[in-house]
XYZ file of C-alpha atoms in Angstrom:
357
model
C 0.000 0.000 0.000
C 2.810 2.202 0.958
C 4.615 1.966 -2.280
C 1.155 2.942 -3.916
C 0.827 6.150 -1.789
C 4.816 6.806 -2.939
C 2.640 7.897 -6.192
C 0.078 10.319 -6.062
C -3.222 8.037 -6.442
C -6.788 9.602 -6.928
C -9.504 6.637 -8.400
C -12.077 6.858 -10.871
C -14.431 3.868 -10.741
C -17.550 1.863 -13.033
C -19.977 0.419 -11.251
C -20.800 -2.499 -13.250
C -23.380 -4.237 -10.895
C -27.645 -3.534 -11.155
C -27.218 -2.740 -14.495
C -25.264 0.177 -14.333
C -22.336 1.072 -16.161
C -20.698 4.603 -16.193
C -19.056 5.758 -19.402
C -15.456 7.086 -19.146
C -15.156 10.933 -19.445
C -11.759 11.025 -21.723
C -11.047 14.187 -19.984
C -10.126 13.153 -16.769
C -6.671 11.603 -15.504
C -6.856 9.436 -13.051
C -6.956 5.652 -14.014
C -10.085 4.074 -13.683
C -11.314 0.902 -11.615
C -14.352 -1.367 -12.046
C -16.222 -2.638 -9.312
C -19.404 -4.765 -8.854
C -21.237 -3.010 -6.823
C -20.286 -0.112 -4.086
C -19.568 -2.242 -1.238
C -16.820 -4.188 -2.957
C -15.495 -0.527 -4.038
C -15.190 0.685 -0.154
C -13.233 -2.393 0.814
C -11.080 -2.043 -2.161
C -10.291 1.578 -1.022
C -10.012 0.131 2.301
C -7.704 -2.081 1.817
C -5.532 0.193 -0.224
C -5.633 3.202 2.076
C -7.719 5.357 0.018
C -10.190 5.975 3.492
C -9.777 7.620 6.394
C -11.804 5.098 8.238
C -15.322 5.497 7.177
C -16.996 4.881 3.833
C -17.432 6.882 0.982
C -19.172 7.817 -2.096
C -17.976 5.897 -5.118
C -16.332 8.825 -7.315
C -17.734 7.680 -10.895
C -16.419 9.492 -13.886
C -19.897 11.674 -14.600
C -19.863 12.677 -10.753
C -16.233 13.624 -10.524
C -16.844 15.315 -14.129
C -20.080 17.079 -12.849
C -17.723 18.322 -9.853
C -15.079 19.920 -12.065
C -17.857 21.622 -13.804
C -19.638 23.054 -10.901
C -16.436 24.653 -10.100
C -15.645 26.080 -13.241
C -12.045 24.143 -13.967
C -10.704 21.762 -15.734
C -9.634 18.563 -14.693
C -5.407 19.598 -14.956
C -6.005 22.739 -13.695
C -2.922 23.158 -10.517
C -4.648 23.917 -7.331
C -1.605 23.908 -5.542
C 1.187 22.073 -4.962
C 3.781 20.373 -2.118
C 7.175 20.781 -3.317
C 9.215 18.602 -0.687
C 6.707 15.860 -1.675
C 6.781 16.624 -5.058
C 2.978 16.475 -4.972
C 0.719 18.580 -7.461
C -2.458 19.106 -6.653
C -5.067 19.169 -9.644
C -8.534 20.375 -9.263
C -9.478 16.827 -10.656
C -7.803 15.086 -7.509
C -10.170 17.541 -5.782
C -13.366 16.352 -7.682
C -12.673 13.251 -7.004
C -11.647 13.179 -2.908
C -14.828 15.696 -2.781
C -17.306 13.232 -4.021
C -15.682 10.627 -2.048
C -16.535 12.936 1.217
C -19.872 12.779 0.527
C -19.705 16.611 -0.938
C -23.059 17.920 -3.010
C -21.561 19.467 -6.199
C -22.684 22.988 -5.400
C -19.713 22.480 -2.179
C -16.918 22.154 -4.556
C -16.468 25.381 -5.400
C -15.963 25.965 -1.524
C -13.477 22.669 -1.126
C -11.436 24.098 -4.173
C -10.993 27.704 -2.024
C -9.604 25.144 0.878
C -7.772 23.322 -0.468
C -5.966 26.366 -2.680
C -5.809 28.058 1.062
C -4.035 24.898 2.648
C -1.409 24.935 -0.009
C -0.299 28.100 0.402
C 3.419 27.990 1.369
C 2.437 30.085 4.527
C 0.238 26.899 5.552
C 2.923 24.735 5.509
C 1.106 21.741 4.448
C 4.112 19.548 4.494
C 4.759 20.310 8.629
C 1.133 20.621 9.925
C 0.093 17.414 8.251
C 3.202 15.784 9.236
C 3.679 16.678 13.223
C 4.208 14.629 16.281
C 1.343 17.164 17.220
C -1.435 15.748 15.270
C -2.124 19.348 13.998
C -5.896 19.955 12.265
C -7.358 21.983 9.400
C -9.869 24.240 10.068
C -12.124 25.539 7.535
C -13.916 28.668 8.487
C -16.778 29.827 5.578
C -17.845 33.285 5.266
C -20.096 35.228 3.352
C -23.374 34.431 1.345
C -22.501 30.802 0.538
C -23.689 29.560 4.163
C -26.723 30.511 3.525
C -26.760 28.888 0.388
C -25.630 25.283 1.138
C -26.580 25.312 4.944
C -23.270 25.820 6.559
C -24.000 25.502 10.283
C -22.473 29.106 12.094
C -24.744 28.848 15.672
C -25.492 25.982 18.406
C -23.407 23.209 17.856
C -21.052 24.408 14.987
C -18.226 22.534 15.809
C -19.887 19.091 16.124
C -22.117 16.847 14.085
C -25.544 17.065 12.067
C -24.730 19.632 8.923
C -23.646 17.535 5.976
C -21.900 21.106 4.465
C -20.102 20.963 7.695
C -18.967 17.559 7.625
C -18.186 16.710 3.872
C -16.324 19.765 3.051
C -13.546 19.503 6.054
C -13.544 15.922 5.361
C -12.600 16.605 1.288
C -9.761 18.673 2.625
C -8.537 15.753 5.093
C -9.108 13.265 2.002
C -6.945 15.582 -0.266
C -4.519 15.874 2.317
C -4.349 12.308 2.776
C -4.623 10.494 -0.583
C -2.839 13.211 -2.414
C -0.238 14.870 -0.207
C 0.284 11.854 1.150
C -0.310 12.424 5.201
C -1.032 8.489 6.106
C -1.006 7.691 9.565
C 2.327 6.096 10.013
C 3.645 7.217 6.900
C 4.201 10.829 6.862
C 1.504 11.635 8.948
C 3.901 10.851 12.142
C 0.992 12.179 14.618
C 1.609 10.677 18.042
C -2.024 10.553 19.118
C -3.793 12.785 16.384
C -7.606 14.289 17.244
C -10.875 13.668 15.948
C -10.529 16.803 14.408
C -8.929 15.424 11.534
C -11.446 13.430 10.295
C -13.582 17.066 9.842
C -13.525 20.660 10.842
C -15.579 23.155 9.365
C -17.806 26.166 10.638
C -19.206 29.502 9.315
C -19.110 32.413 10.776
C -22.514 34.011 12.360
C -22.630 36.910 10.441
C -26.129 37.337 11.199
C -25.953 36.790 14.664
C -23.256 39.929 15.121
C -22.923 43.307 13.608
C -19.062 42.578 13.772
C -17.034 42.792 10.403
C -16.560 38.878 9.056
C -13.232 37.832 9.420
C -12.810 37.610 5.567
C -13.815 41.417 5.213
C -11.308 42.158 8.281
C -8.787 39.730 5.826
C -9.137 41.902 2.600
C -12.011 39.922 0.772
C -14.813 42.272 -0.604
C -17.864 42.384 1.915
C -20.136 40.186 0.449
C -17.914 37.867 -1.315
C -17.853 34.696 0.023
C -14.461 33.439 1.469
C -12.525 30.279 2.897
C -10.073 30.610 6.305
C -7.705 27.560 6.501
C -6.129 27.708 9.766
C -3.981 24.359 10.991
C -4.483 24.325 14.890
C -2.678 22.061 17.084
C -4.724 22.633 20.225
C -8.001 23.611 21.107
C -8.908 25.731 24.553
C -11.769 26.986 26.156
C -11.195 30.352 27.969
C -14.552 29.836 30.099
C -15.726 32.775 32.008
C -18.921 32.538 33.263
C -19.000 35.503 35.832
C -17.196 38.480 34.189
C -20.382 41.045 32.958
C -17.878 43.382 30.960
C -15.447 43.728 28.025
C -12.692 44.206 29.779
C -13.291 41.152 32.164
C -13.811 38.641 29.110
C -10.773 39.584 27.137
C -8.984 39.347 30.432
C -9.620 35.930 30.914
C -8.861 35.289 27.275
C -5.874 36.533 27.714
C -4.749 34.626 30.539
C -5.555 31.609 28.430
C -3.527 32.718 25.823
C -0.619 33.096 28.357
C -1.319 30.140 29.866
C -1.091 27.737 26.651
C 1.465 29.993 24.566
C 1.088 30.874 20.867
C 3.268 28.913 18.353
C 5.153 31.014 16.022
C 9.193 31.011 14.537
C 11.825 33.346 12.715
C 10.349 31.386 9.354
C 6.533 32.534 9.757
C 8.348 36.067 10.860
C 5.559 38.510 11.605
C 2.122 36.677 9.922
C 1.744 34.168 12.648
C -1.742 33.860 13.939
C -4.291 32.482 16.791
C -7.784 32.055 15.979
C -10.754 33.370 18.787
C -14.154 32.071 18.432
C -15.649 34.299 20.692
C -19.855 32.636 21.357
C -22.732 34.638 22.110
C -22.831 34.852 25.725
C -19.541 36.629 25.676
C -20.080 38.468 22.844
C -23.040 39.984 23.618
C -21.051 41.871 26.635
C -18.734 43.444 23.965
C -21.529 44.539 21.695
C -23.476 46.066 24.434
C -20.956 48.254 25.189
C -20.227 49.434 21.622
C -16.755 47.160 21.205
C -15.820 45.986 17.687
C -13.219 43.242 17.115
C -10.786 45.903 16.344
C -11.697 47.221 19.510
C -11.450 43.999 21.469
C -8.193 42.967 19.394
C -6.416 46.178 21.014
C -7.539 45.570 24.135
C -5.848 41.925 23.746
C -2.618 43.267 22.387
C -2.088 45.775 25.092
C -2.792 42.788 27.898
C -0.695 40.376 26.140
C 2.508 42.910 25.935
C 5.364 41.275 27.003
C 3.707 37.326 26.890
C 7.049 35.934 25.519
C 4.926 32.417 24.498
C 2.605 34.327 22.940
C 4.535 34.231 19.401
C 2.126 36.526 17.465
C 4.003 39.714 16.177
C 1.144 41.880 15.303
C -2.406 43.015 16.476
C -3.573 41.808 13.373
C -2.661 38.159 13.730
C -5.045 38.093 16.515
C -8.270 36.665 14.193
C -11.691 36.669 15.878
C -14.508 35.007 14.625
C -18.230 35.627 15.748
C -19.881 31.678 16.027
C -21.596 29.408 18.458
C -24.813 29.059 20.384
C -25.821 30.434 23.498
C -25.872 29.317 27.139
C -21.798 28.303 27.512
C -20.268 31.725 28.249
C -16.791 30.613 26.574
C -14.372 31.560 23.793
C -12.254 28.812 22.033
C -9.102 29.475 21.358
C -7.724 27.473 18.284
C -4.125 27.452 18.745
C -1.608 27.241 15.576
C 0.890 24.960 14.620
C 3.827 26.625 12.707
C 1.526 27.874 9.715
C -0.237 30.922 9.010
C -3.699 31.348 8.604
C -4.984 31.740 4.915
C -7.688 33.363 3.470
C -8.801 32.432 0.152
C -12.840 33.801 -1.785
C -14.778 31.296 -2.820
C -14.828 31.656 -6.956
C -16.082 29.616 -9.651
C -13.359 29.432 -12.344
C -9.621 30.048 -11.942
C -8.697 32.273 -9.313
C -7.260 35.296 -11.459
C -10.442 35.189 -13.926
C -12.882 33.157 -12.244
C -16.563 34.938 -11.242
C -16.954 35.755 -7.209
C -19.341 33.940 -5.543
């Protein structure tokens, strides 16, 4: 199996059994495989590697082709690549691991933006797939493409029950596994790893806040909508449950962030960055009293001054992001690994002359 993942190895299949047989699409790449029926595909791909552990969606030629198109590219088209693995990423490997995540076509255009994000040299793909650390990839959605495939942003945004949710950080982990390569035991070298890589992905509640969406704050057009890839090696919950102000919250914040350190080296130099999900029961304290995020990020930077583990060299790597449900008066802290946090919009077509979504 190993000497298969050596090569980068994304499957095209016919499903020959019932009566059904899918034509080849001359287009695409990838070799294709025939199979009687879908169960005998999963424990082919099981056997060979090409899971993470749970099933998936047989990626026939017309649905990986039906992908592609959906996002506007061709099947050779370079989404990014991994130079010390010598790995190219095509948008047809991202058809394909898409469908096998159990993606909806109208997601891909979304997965693409992730994926492109991931693989910026900033994101260090190669380290934060590869760490003793375990390190996960979290997909944060904003703008009006939520809405439009049902991205969950409120109660329970983190966890189960919102297929958008699920399938699209799980495309990412299936790219990141069956093309980059990141195998458990292989070069995945994770000592214990985290559910987390299996899936990650939330939206912001832009609806729920009249802060400015992370994206905006990022440089993206305000409503455009926009992918945040941030690899975090560990998550934290700075609970306060007491603490009726502004001030008070971000205090405690802070002393989490003092407590558990930001990650951050000479190569990231000054873009290094720690994600806040700040929930409504503490953000409704900052809002009350009139605080933006650039308001509550300068309060931050002026309490962490002199936090020598907290390796983030400007206000502006402090990234807050308005999400949650009520009743838990918390903020999560998603710490980094040694990447920065990338910001990609969501477009259909190439990214120089592709049409905003």
């Amino acid at each position: 199996m190993l000497d298969d993942l050596a090569v980068v190895i994304e499957p095209e299949v016919s499903l020959l059994g019932g009566g059904l047989r899918s034509r080849t699409v001359s287009a695409l790449r990838a070799p294709a495989h025939e199979y009687v029926d879908a169960m005998a595909l999963m424990e082919d791909y099981y056997d060979r590697g090409w899971s993470d552990g749970l099933p998936v969606v047989p990626p026939t030629p017309e649905l990986v082709t039906d992908f592609l198109a959906a996002a506007g590219l061709d099947p050779d088209h370079v989404v990014g690549t991994v130079p010390t693995r010598e790995v190219t990423v095509t948008a047809e490997h991202v058809a394909i691991n898409a469908v096998m995540a159990g993606c909806r076509r109208d997601y891909m255009p979304v997965v693409v933006a992730a994926v492109r994000a991931h693989l910026h040299e900033k994101a260090n793909c190669h380290s934060t797939t590869g760490t003793l650390s375990g390190a996960a990839q979290v997909v944060i959605v904003n703008g009006p493409i939520r809405r439009e495939i049902d991205i969950n942003c409120t109660s329970g945004c983190f966890g189960p029950g919102w297929r958008a949710n699920a399938t699209i950080g799980r495309a990412l982990r299936l790219v990141v596994r069956n093309v980059c390569r990141s195998v458990p035991g292989f070069l995945d070298r994770a000592s214990f790893s985290t559910p987390a890589r299996y899936s990650f992905c939330f939206g912001e509640d832009e609806e729920g806040s009249d802060w400015v969406p992370l994206s905006v704050e990022r440089g993206v057009p305000e409503g455009t909508s926009a992918v945040t890839v941030h690899s975090t090696m560990t998550m934290a919950s700075a609970l306060d449950l007491t603490s009726r102000t502004p001030e008070g919250i971000l205090d405690s914040v802070a002393d989490e962030l003092r407590t558990r350190g930001v990650a951050g080296d000479a190569w990231l130099g000054d873009g290094s960055t720690v994600v806040l999900v700040i929930g409504p029961e503490h953000r409704r304290y900052l809002v009350d009293a009139g605080w933006s995020k650039a308001d509550a990020r300068a309060y931050l930077w002026k309490q962490l001054a002199g936090a020598t583990r907290v390796k983030v060299a400007k206000p502006e790597g402090i990234l807050m992001v308005a999400a949650g449900g009520p009743g838990m008066a918390e903020t999560w802290l998603l710490l980094p690994h040694l990447a920065w946090a990338i910001t990609e919009p969501v477009v259909i077509g190439p990214p120089n002359g592709g049409s905003k979504t």
